[in-house]
PDB file of C-alpha atoms in Angstrom:
ATOM      1  CA  UNK A  26      -6.682  20.159 -11.552  1.00 96.00           C
ATOM      2  CA  UNK A  27      -2.975  19.575 -12.130  1.00 96.00           C
ATOM      3  CA  UNK A  28      -0.910  17.911  -9.393  1.00 96.00           C
ATOM      4  CA  UNK A  29       2.548  16.335  -9.732  1.00 95.00           C
ATOM      5  CA  UNK A  30       2.390  13.594 -12.417  1.00 96.00           C
ATOM      6  CA  UNK A  31      -1.406  13.552 -12.557  1.00 97.00           C
ATOM      7  CA  UNK A  32      -4.565  15.522 -13.204  1.00 98.00           C
ATOM      8  CA  UNK A  33      -7.366  15.271 -10.631  1.00 98.00           C
ATOM      9  CA  UNK A  34     -11.019  15.315 -11.682  1.00 98.00           C
ATOM     10  CA  UNK A  35     -12.610  17.810  -9.257  1.00 98.00           C
ATOM     11  CA  UNK A  36     -16.234  18.824  -9.027  1.00 98.00           C
ATOM     12  CA  UNK A  37     -17.240  21.969  -7.154  1.00 98.00           C
ATOM     13  CA  UNK A  38     -20.845  23.021  -6.515  1.00 98.00           C
ATOM     14  CA  UNK A  39     -22.519  25.765  -4.511  1.00 98.00           C
ATOM     15  CA  UNK A  40     -20.950  28.434  -2.321  1.00 96.00           C
ATOM     16  CA  UNK A  41     -20.300  29.037   1.340  1.00 96.00           C
ATOM     17  CA  UNK A  42     -18.294  27.071   3.886  1.00 96.00           C
ATOM     18  CA  UNK A  43     -16.320  24.393   1.976  1.00 98.00           C
ATOM     19  CA  UNK A  44     -17.201  20.716   2.522  1.00 98.00           C
ATOM     20  CA  UNK A  45     -14.476  18.468   1.058  1.00 99.00           C
ATOM     21  CA  UNK A  46     -15.474  14.853   0.487  1.00 99.00           C
ATOM     22  CA  UNK A  47     -12.657  12.268   0.251  1.00 98.00           C
ATOM     23  CA  UNK A  48     -13.294   8.877  -1.320  1.00 98.00           C
ATOM     24  CA  UNK A  49     -12.312   5.484  -0.021  1.00 98.00           C
ATOM     25  CA  UNK A  50     -10.060   2.964  -1.810  1.00 97.00           C
ATOM     26  CA  UNK A  51     -11.064   2.370  -5.416  1.00 96.00           C
ATOM     27  CA  UNK A  52     -14.164   4.516  -5.080  1.00 98.00           C
ATOM     28  CA  UNK A  53     -15.577   7.380  -7.154  1.00 98.00           C
ATOM     29  CA  UNK A  54     -16.596  10.961  -6.402  1.00 98.00           C
ATOM     30  CA  UNK A  55     -20.129  10.048  -7.511  1.00 98.00           C
ATOM     31  CA  UNK A  56     -20.654   8.148  -4.246  1.00 98.00           C
ATOM     32  CA  UNK A  57     -21.261  11.578  -2.636  1.00 98.00           C
ATOM     33  CA  UNK A  58     -23.898  12.663  -5.183  1.00 98.00           C
ATOM     34  CA  UNK A  59     -26.686  12.846  -2.595  1.00 98.00           C
ATOM     35  CA  UNK A  60     -24.600  14.996  -0.309  1.00 98.00           C
ATOM     36  CA  UNK A  61     -23.687  17.330  -3.164  1.00 98.00           C
ATOM     37  CA  UNK A  62     -27.375  17.746  -4.005  1.00 97.00           C
ATOM     38  CA  UNK A  63     -28.352  18.315  -0.381  1.00 97.00           C
ATOM     39  CA  UNK A  64     -25.531  20.561   0.804  1.00 98.00           C
ATOM     40  CA  UNK A  65     -24.550  22.636  -2.247  1.00 98.00           C
ATOM     41  CA  UNK A  66     -27.613  24.792  -1.626  1.00 96.00           C
ATOM     42  CA  UNK A  67     -25.942  26.251   1.444  1.00 97.00           C
ATOM     43  CA  UNK A  68     -22.297  25.166   1.330  1.00 98.00           C
ATOM     44  CA  UNK A  69     -19.545  24.776  -1.233  1.00 98.00           C
ATOM     45  CA  UNK A  70     -19.147  21.041  -1.945  1.00 98.00           C
ATOM     46  CA  UNK A  71     -15.917  19.619  -3.338  1.00 98.00           C
ATOM     47  CA  UNK A  72     -15.512  16.065  -4.569  1.00 98.00           C
ATOM     48  CA  UNK A  73     -12.642  14.554  -6.493  1.00 98.00           C
ATOM     49  CA  UNK A  74     -11.303  11.252  -7.774  1.00 98.00           C
ATOM     50  CA  UNK A  75      -7.944  10.154  -6.380  1.00 98.00           C
ATOM     51  CA  UNK A  76      -5.058   9.921  -8.806  1.00 98.00           C
ATOM     52  CA  UNK A  77      -5.264   6.855 -11.038  1.00 97.00           C
ATOM     53  CA  UNK A  78      -8.894   6.316 -10.096  1.00 97.00           C
ATOM     54  CA  UNK A  79     -12.154   7.405 -11.713  1.00 97.00           C
ATOM     55  CA  UNK A  80     -11.737  10.304 -14.106  1.00 98.00           C
ATOM     56  CA  UNK A  81      -8.348  11.313 -12.664  1.00 98.00           C
ATOM     57  CA  UNK A  82      -5.157  10.512 -14.548  1.00 98.00           C
ATOM     58  CA  UNK A  83      -1.793   9.257 -13.358  1.00 97.00           C
ATOM     59  CA  UNK A  84      -0.759   6.177 -11.488  1.00 97.00           C
ATOM     60  CA  UNK A  85      -2.538   5.091  -8.277  1.00 98.00           C
ATOM     61  CA  UNK A  86      -0.729   6.568  -5.266  1.00 98.00           C
ATOM     62  CA  UNK A  87       1.788   4.294  -3.576  1.00 97.00           C
ATOM     63  CA  UNK A  88       1.016   5.555  -0.104  1.00 98.00           C
ATOM     64  CA  UNK A  89      -1.318   7.743   1.940  1.00 98.00           C
ATOM     65  CA  UNK A  90       1.219  10.574   2.059  1.00 98.00           C
ATOM     66  CA  UNK A  91       0.937  10.985  -1.697  1.00 98.00           C
ATOM     67  CA  UNK A  92      -2.841  11.082  -1.500  1.00 98.00           C
ATOM     68  CA  UNK A  93      -2.611  13.587   1.359  1.00 98.00           C
ATOM     69  CA  UNK A  94      -0.395  15.796  -0.809  1.00 98.00           C
ATOM     70  CA  UNK A  95      -3.042  15.691  -3.518  1.00 98.00           C
ATOM     71  CA  UNK A  96      -5.710  16.639  -0.998  1.00 98.00           C
ATOM     72  CA  UNK A  97      -3.552  19.569   0.062  1.00 98.00           C
ATOM     73  CA  UNK A  98      -3.350  20.714  -3.555  1.00 98.00           C
ATOM     74  CA  UNK A  99      -7.131  20.634  -3.805  1.00 98.00           C
ATOM     75  CA  UNK A 100      -7.383  22.824  -0.703  1.00 98.00           C
ATOM     76  CA  UNK A 101      -4.657  25.220  -1.870  1.00 98.00           C
ATOM     77  CA  UNK A 102      -5.638  25.551  -5.515  1.00 98.00           C
ATOM     78  CA  UNK A 103      -9.286  26.171  -4.706  1.00 98.00           C
ATOM     79  CA  UNK A 104      -8.350  28.642  -1.885  1.00 98.00           C
ATOM     80  CA  UNK A 105     -10.573  26.807   0.558  1.00 98.00           C
ATOM     81  CA  UNK A 106     -10.842  28.547   3.936  1.00 96.00           C
ATOM     82  CA  UNK A 107     -11.585  26.517   7.109  1.00 97.00           C
ATOM     83  CA  UNK A 108     -12.957  23.499   5.209  1.00 98.00           C
ATOM     84  CA  UNK A 109     -14.792  20.675   6.836  1.00 98.00           C
ATOM     85  CA  UNK A 110     -13.108  17.430   5.714  1.00 98.00           C
ATOM     86  CA  UNK A 111     -15.336  14.385   5.289  1.00 99.00           C
ATOM     87  CA  UNK A 112     -13.641  11.037   4.603  1.00 98.00           C
ATOM     88  CA  UNK A 113     -15.136   7.645   3.931  1.00 98.00           C
ATOM     89  CA  UNK A 114     -13.137   4.482   4.630  1.00 98.00           C
ATOM     90  CA  UNK A 115      -9.539   4.998   3.461  1.00 98.00           C
ATOM     91  CA  UNK A 116     -10.508   8.611   2.699  1.00 98.00           C
ATOM     92  CA  UNK A 117     -10.504   9.202   6.471  1.00 98.00           C
ATOM     93  CA  UNK A 118      -6.898   7.917   6.624  1.00 98.00           C
ATOM     94  CA  UNK A 119      -5.977  10.317   3.841  1.00 98.00           C
ATOM     95  CA  UNK A 120      -7.359  13.143   5.957  1.00 98.00           C
ATOM     96  CA  UNK A 121      -5.363  12.024   8.975  1.00 98.00           C
ATOM     97  CA  UNK A 122      -2.213  11.762   6.846  1.00 98.00           C
ATOM     98  CA  UNK A 123      -2.852  15.310   5.673  1.00 98.00           C
ATOM     99  CA  UNK A 124      -3.487  16.441   9.260  1.00 98.00           C
ATOM    100  CA  UNK A 125      -0.247  14.928  10.415  1.00 98.00           C
ATOM    101  CA  UNK A 126       1.603  16.890   7.755  1.00 98.00           C
ATOM    102  CA  UNK A 127      -0.377  20.104   8.419  1.00 98.00           C
ATOM    103  CA  UNK A 128      -1.233  20.139  12.134  1.00 97.00           C
ATOM    104  CA  UNK A 129      -1.644  23.937  12.274  1.00 96.00           C
ATOM    105  CA  UNK A 130      -3.864  24.302   9.193  1.00 97.00           C
ATOM    106  CA  UNK A 131      -7.167  26.005   9.948  1.00 97.00           C
ATOM    107  CA  UNK A 132     -10.154  23.683   9.441  1.00 98.00           C
ATOM    108  CA  UNK A 133     -13.771  23.657  10.500  1.00 97.00           C
ATOM    109  CA  UNK A 134     -13.852  20.027  11.577  1.00 98.00           C
ATOM    110  CA  UNK A 135     -13.480  16.415  10.408  1.00 98.00           C
ATOM    111  CA  UNK A 136     -16.121  13.769   9.738  1.00 98.00           C
ATOM    112  CA  UNK A 137     -15.076  10.129   9.538  1.00 98.00           C
ATOM    113  CA  UNK A 138     -17.380   7.611   7.874  1.00 98.00           C
ATOM    114  CA  UNK A 139     -16.975   3.978   8.997  1.00 98.00           C
ATOM    115  CA  UNK A 140     -13.222   3.858   9.455  1.00 98.00           C
ATOM    116  CA  UNK A 141     -11.231   2.836  12.507  1.00 98.00           C
ATOM    117  CA  UNK A 142      -8.101   4.896  13.245  1.00 98.00           C
ATOM    118  CA  UNK A 143      -6.021   1.710  13.092  1.00 98.00           C
ATOM    119  CA  UNK A 144      -6.682  -1.092  10.611  1.00 98.00           C
ATOM    120  CA  UNK A 145      -4.443  -3.765  12.059  1.00 98.00           C
ATOM    121  CA  UNK A 146      -5.628  -5.764  15.055  1.00 98.00           C
ATOM    122  CA  UNK A 147      -3.078  -6.806  17.642  1.00 97.00           C
ATOM    123  CA  UNK A 148      -2.818  -7.652  21.342  1.00 96.00           C
ATOM    124  CA  UNK A 149      -3.626  -4.054  22.340  1.00 93.00           C
ATOM    125  CA  UNK A 150      -6.134  -3.106  19.637  1.00 97.00           C
ATOM    126  CA  UNK A 151      -9.284  -5.058  18.801  1.00 96.00           C
ATOM    127  CA  UNK A 152     -11.183  -2.408  16.851  1.00 97.00           C
ATOM    128  CA  UNK A 153      -9.493  -2.749  13.480  1.00 97.00           C
ATOM    129  CA  UNK A 154     -10.627  -4.239  10.184  1.00 97.00           C
ATOM    130  CA  UNK A 155     -12.252  -7.602  10.787  1.00 95.00           C
ATOM    131  CA  UNK A 156      -9.761 -10.498  10.953  1.00 94.00           C
ATOM    132  CA  UNK A 157      -6.854  -8.248   9.823  1.00 96.00           C
ATOM    133  CA  UNK A 158      -3.604  -9.078  11.631  1.00 97.00           C
ATOM    134  CA  UNK A 159       0.042  -9.178  10.613  1.00 96.00           C
ATOM    135  CA  UNK A 160      -0.454 -12.868   9.883  1.00 96.00           C
ATOM    136  CA  UNK A 161      -3.477 -12.387   7.584  1.00 96.00           C
ATOM    137  CA  UNK A 162      -2.474  -9.096   5.918  1.00 95.00           C
ATOM    138  CA  UNK A 163      -0.865 -10.612   2.827  1.00 93.00           C
ATOM    139  CA  UNK A 164      -3.852 -12.828   2.211  1.00 92.00           C
ATOM    140  CA  UNK A 165      -6.266  -9.902   2.589  1.00 92.00           C
ATOM    141  CA  UNK A 166      -4.221  -7.884   0.103  1.00 91.00           C
ATOM    142  CA  UNK A 167      -4.422 -10.532  -2.590  1.00 84.00           C
ATOM    143  CA  UNK A 168      -7.839 -11.957  -1.772  1.00 79.00           C
ATOM    144  CA  UNK A 169     -10.454  -9.300  -0.882  1.00 75.00           C
ATOM    145  CA  UNK A 170     -12.877 -10.224   1.848  1.00 74.00           C
ATOM    146  CA  UNK A 171     -15.931 -11.965   0.295  1.00 75.00           C
ATOM    147  CA  UNK A 172     -19.411 -10.587   0.648  1.00 78.00           C
ATOM    148  CA  UNK A 173     -21.031  -7.174   0.239  1.00 89.00           C
ATOM    149  CA  UNK A 174     -19.843  -4.014   1.886  1.00 94.00           C
ATOM    150  CA  UNK A 175     -23.392  -2.606   1.995  1.00 97.00           C
ATOM    151  CA  UNK A 176     -26.268  -3.989   3.988  1.00 96.00           C
ATOM    152  CA  UNK A 177     -28.970  -3.762   1.334  1.00 94.00           C
ATOM    153  CA  UNK A 178     -27.231  -1.860  -1.420  1.00 96.00           C
ATOM    154  CA  UNK A 179     -26.935   1.844  -2.123  1.00 98.00           C
ATOM    155  CA  UNK A 180     -29.952   4.101  -2.472  1.00 98.00           C
ATOM    156  CA  UNK A 181     -31.147   3.930  -6.109  1.00 97.00           C
ATOM    157  CA  UNK A 182     -30.253   7.498  -6.991  1.00 95.00           C
ATOM    158  CA  UNK A 183     -26.674   6.967  -5.772  1.00 98.00           C
ATOM    159  CA  UNK A 184     -26.295   3.494  -7.238  1.00 97.00           C
ATOM    160  CA  UNK A 185     -27.148   4.726 -10.726  1.00 97.00           C
ATOM    161  CA  UNK A 186     -24.435   7.366 -10.717  1.00 98.00           C
ATOM    162  CA  UNK A 187     -21.883   5.139  -9.007  1.00 98.00           C
ATOM    163  CA  UNK A 188     -22.354   2.266 -11.455  1.00 97.00           C
ATOM    164  CA  UNK A 189     -22.112   4.657 -14.391  1.00 97.00           C
ATOM    165  CA  UNK A 190     -18.762   5.970 -13.090  1.00 98.00           C
ATOM    166  CA  UNK A 191     -17.519   2.435 -12.389  1.00 97.00           C
ATOM    167  CA  UNK A 192     -18.439   1.205 -15.867  1.00 98.00           C
ATOM    168  CA  UNK A 193     -16.586   4.086 -17.496  1.00 97.00           C
ATOM    169  CA  UNK A 194     -13.468   3.760 -15.345  1.00 98.00           C
ATOM    170  CA  UNK A 195     -13.150   0.301 -13.750  1.00 97.00           C
ATOM    171  CA  UNK A 196     -10.670   0.226 -10.922  1.00 96.00           C
ATOM    172  CA  UNK A 197      -7.750  -2.181 -11.367  1.00 93.00           C
ATOM    173  CA  UNK A 198      -7.414  -3.261  -7.745  1.00 92.00           C
ATOM    174  CA  UNK A 199      -3.945  -4.881  -7.944  1.00 93.00           C
ATOM    175  CA  UNK A 200      -2.470  -1.514  -9.022  1.00 95.00           C
ATOM    176  CA  UNK A 201      -3.463  -0.197  -5.561  1.00 96.00           C
ATOM    177  CA  UNK A 202      -1.898  -2.953  -3.457  1.00 96.00           C
ATOM    178  CA  UNK A 203       0.973  -0.761  -2.243  1.00 97.00           C
ATOM    179  CA  UNK A 204      -1.483   1.943  -1.185  1.00 98.00           C
ATOM    180  CA  UNK A 205      -3.751  -0.609   0.489  1.00 97.00           C
ATOM    181  CA  UNK A 206      -0.796  -2.132   2.380  1.00 97.00           C
ATOM    182  CA  UNK A 207       0.192   1.323   3.625  1.00 98.00           C
ATOM    183  CA  UNK A 208      -3.404   1.784   4.790  1.00 98.00           C
ATOM    184  CA  UNK A 209      -3.272  -1.564   6.574  1.00 98.00           C
ATOM    185  CA  UNK A 210      -0.073  -0.568   8.400  1.00 98.00           C
ATOM    186  CA  UNK A 211      -1.053   2.975   9.363  1.00 98.00           C
ATOM    187  CA  UNK A 212      -1.928   3.908  12.928  1.00 98.00           C
ATOM    188  CA  UNK A 213      -3.579   7.349  13.267  1.00 98.00           C
ATOM    189  CA  UNK A 214      -4.550   7.115  16.926  1.00 97.00           C
ATOM    190  CA  UNK A 215      -1.878   9.568  18.005  1.00 97.00           C
ATOM    191  CA  UNK A 216      -3.045  12.126  15.444  1.00 98.00           C
ATOM    192  CA  UNK A 217      -6.709  11.662  16.263  1.00 97.00           C
ATOM    193  CA  UNK A 218      -6.124  11.982  20.019  1.00 96.00           C
ATOM    194  CA  UNK A 219      -4.306  15.305  19.561  1.00 96.00           C
ATOM    195  CA  UNK A 220      -6.828  16.816  17.078  1.00 98.00           C
ATOM    196  CA  UNK A 221      -7.942  20.223  18.446  1.00 97.00           C
ATOM    197  CA  UNK A 222     -10.937  20.731  16.134  1.00 97.00           C
ATOM    198  CA  UNK A 223     -14.328  18.923  16.371  1.00 98.00           C
ATOM    199  CA  UNK A 224     -14.394  15.418  14.961  1.00 98.00           C
ATOM    200  CA  UNK A 225     -17.441  13.265  14.326  1.00 98.00           C
ATOM    201  CA  UNK A 226     -17.146   9.519  13.769  1.00 98.00           C
ATOM    202  CA  UNK A 227     -20.156   8.099  11.923  1.00 98.00           C
ATOM    203  CA  UNK A 228     -20.220   4.356  12.484  1.00 97.00           C
ATOM    204  CA  UNK A 229     -22.424   1.734  10.792  1.00 97.00           C
ATOM    205  CA  UNK A 230     -24.364  -0.591  13.108  1.00 96.00           C
ATOM    206  CA  UNK A 231     -24.142  -3.364  10.500  1.00 97.00           C
ATOM    207  CA  UNK A 232     -20.673  -2.608   9.109  1.00 97.00           C
ATOM    208  CA  UNK A 233     -19.110  -5.761   7.710  1.00 96.00           C
ATOM    209  CA  UNK A 234     -15.652  -4.321   8.308  1.00 96.00           C
ATOM    210  CA  UNK A 235     -15.435  -2.627  11.696  1.00 96.00           C
ATOM    211  CA  UNK A 236     -16.836  -3.033  15.225  1.00 94.00           C
ATOM    212  CA  UNK A 237     -18.477   0.074  16.530  1.00 90.00           C
ATOM    213  CA  UNK A 238     -16.558  -0.008  19.796  1.00 91.00           C
ATOM    214  CA  UNK A 239     -13.740   2.244  18.617  1.00 92.00           C
ATOM    215  CA  UNK A 240     -16.180   5.180  18.785  1.00 91.00           C
ATOM    216  CA  UNK A 241     -16.602   5.163  22.554  1.00 92.00           C
ATOM    217  CA  UNK A 242     -12.859   4.465  22.963  1.00 93.00           C
ATOM    218  CA  UNK A 243     -12.027   7.587  20.975  1.00 93.00           C
ATOM    219  CA  UNK A 244     -14.494   9.699  22.899  1.00 95.00           C
ATOM    220  CA  UNK A 245     -12.610   8.837  26.072  1.00 95.00           C
ATOM    221  CA  UNK A 246      -9.305  10.004  24.573  1.00 95.00           C
ATOM    222  CA  UNK A 247     -10.276  13.459  23.253  1.00 96.00           C
ATOM    223  CA  UNK A 248     -13.245  15.605  24.311  1.00 95.00           C
ATOM    224  CA  UNK A 249     -13.395  17.054  20.808  1.00 95.00           C
ATOM    225  CA  UNK A 250     -14.431  13.684  19.418  1.00 97.00           C
ATOM    226  CA  UNK A 251     -17.958  12.317  19.182  1.00 97.00           C
ATOM    227  CA  UNK A 252     -19.220   9.090  17.714  1.00 97.00           C
ATOM    228  CA  UNK A 253     -22.694   8.274  16.400  1.00 97.00           C
ATOM    229  CA  UNK A 254     -24.011   4.916  15.185  1.00 97.00           C
ATOM    230  CA  UNK A 255     -26.459   4.841  12.291  1.00 98.00           C
ATOM    231  CA  UNK A 256     -28.725   1.849  11.828  1.00 97.00           C
ATOM    232  CA  UNK A 257     -29.767  -0.146   8.765  1.00 97.00           C
ATOM    233  CA  UNK A 258     -26.532   0.351   6.841  1.00 98.00           C
ATOM    234  CA  UNK A 259     -23.212  -1.225   6.094  1.00 98.00           C
ATOM    235  CA  UNK A 260     -19.892   0.338   5.127  1.00 98.00           C
ATOM    236  CA  UNK A 261     -21.171   2.928   2.591  1.00 98.00           C
ATOM    237  CA  UNK A 262     -23.324   4.835   5.084  1.00 98.00           C
ATOM    238  CA  UNK A 263     -23.763   8.066   3.090  1.00 98.00           C
ATOM    239  CA  UNK A 264     -24.821   6.105   0.003  1.00 98.00           C
ATOM    240  CA  UNK A 265     -27.014   3.526   1.750  1.00 98.00           C
ATOM    241  CA  UNK A 266     -29.004   5.798   4.138  1.00 98.00           C
ATOM    242  CA  UNK A 267     -28.357   9.250   2.702  1.00 98.00           C
ATOM    243  CA  UNK A 268     -31.210  10.989   4.537  1.00 98.00           C
ATOM    244  CA  UNK A 269     -30.006   9.760   7.925  1.00 98.00           C
ATOM    245  CA  UNK A 270     -26.383  10.579   7.079  1.00 98.00           C
ATOM    246  CA  UNK A 271     -27.264  14.026   5.738  1.00 98.00           C
ATOM    247  CA  UNK A 272     -29.232  14.818   8.888  1.00 98.00           C
ATOM    248  CA  UNK A 273     -26.267  13.736  11.005  1.00 98.00           C
ATOM    249  CA  UNK A 274     -23.840  15.826   8.991  1.00 98.00           C
ATOM    250  CA  UNK A 275     -26.185  18.806   9.011  1.00 98.00           C
ATOM    251  CA  UNK A 276     -26.412  18.680  12.807  1.00 97.00           C
ATOM    252  CA  UNK A 277     -22.605  18.582  13.081  1.00 98.00           C
ATOM    253  CA  UNK A 278     -22.277  21.572  10.741  1.00 97.00           C
ATOM    254  CA  UNK A 279     -24.870  23.581  12.624  1.00 95.00           C
ATOM    255  CA  UNK A 280     -22.938  22.996  15.834  1.00 93.00           C
ATOM    256  CA  UNK A 281     -19.396  23.511  14.595  1.00 87.00           C
ATOM    257  CA  UNK A 282     -19.079  24.962  11.108  1.00 68.00           C
TER     258      UNK A 282
END
């Protein structure tokens, strides 16, 4: 799919209500392979690699607005009607950046996977990325947090496809520093609080990156928001415990889509 200065690798399967899956930073569309297999029997699933990542061409986006514009092109060029947008990690911030630019667009709902609406911790916000403050931001940009983002690794069927994609198109992390910094600085709370459509936050009980307390906080701000905590998983919930995640997503879709 052609977008300004890049070509996006997009995979579409099935038919029905569109489910659009948005990757996190440096990730690959293959991380959603279990969801594609499970949901393309009843829905239309759409996965894509962000510009400059995976099989997509071009230079890595410099900010979330550019990624949001690419997401918009996916929605427009595929003529997707009332899609449900599902974003993992930074992918959720891409969705909120798109929503800020298109507040009146018709959607079926939003699902956020292990991502706080504000990355930076400060005196008034303690639910951001662990240890990320204005004082530590530069260090976290240049020195990624050590350790594993999963609890016990991805499910074998997902890991095989993800590692194959990674080996073919390794992500050059420093090329994404401008995008990551923009992600660090963004605050989507005002957009989330005003969202009129159903939103589900899927939080990981053992996430190495975020406390789960932002879920209840969000529920208090907007009655369209719900948060659920899944056990036995780290940051990559849909790839670590795909059966539990799929059941959670299926329940959301049955209620709202």
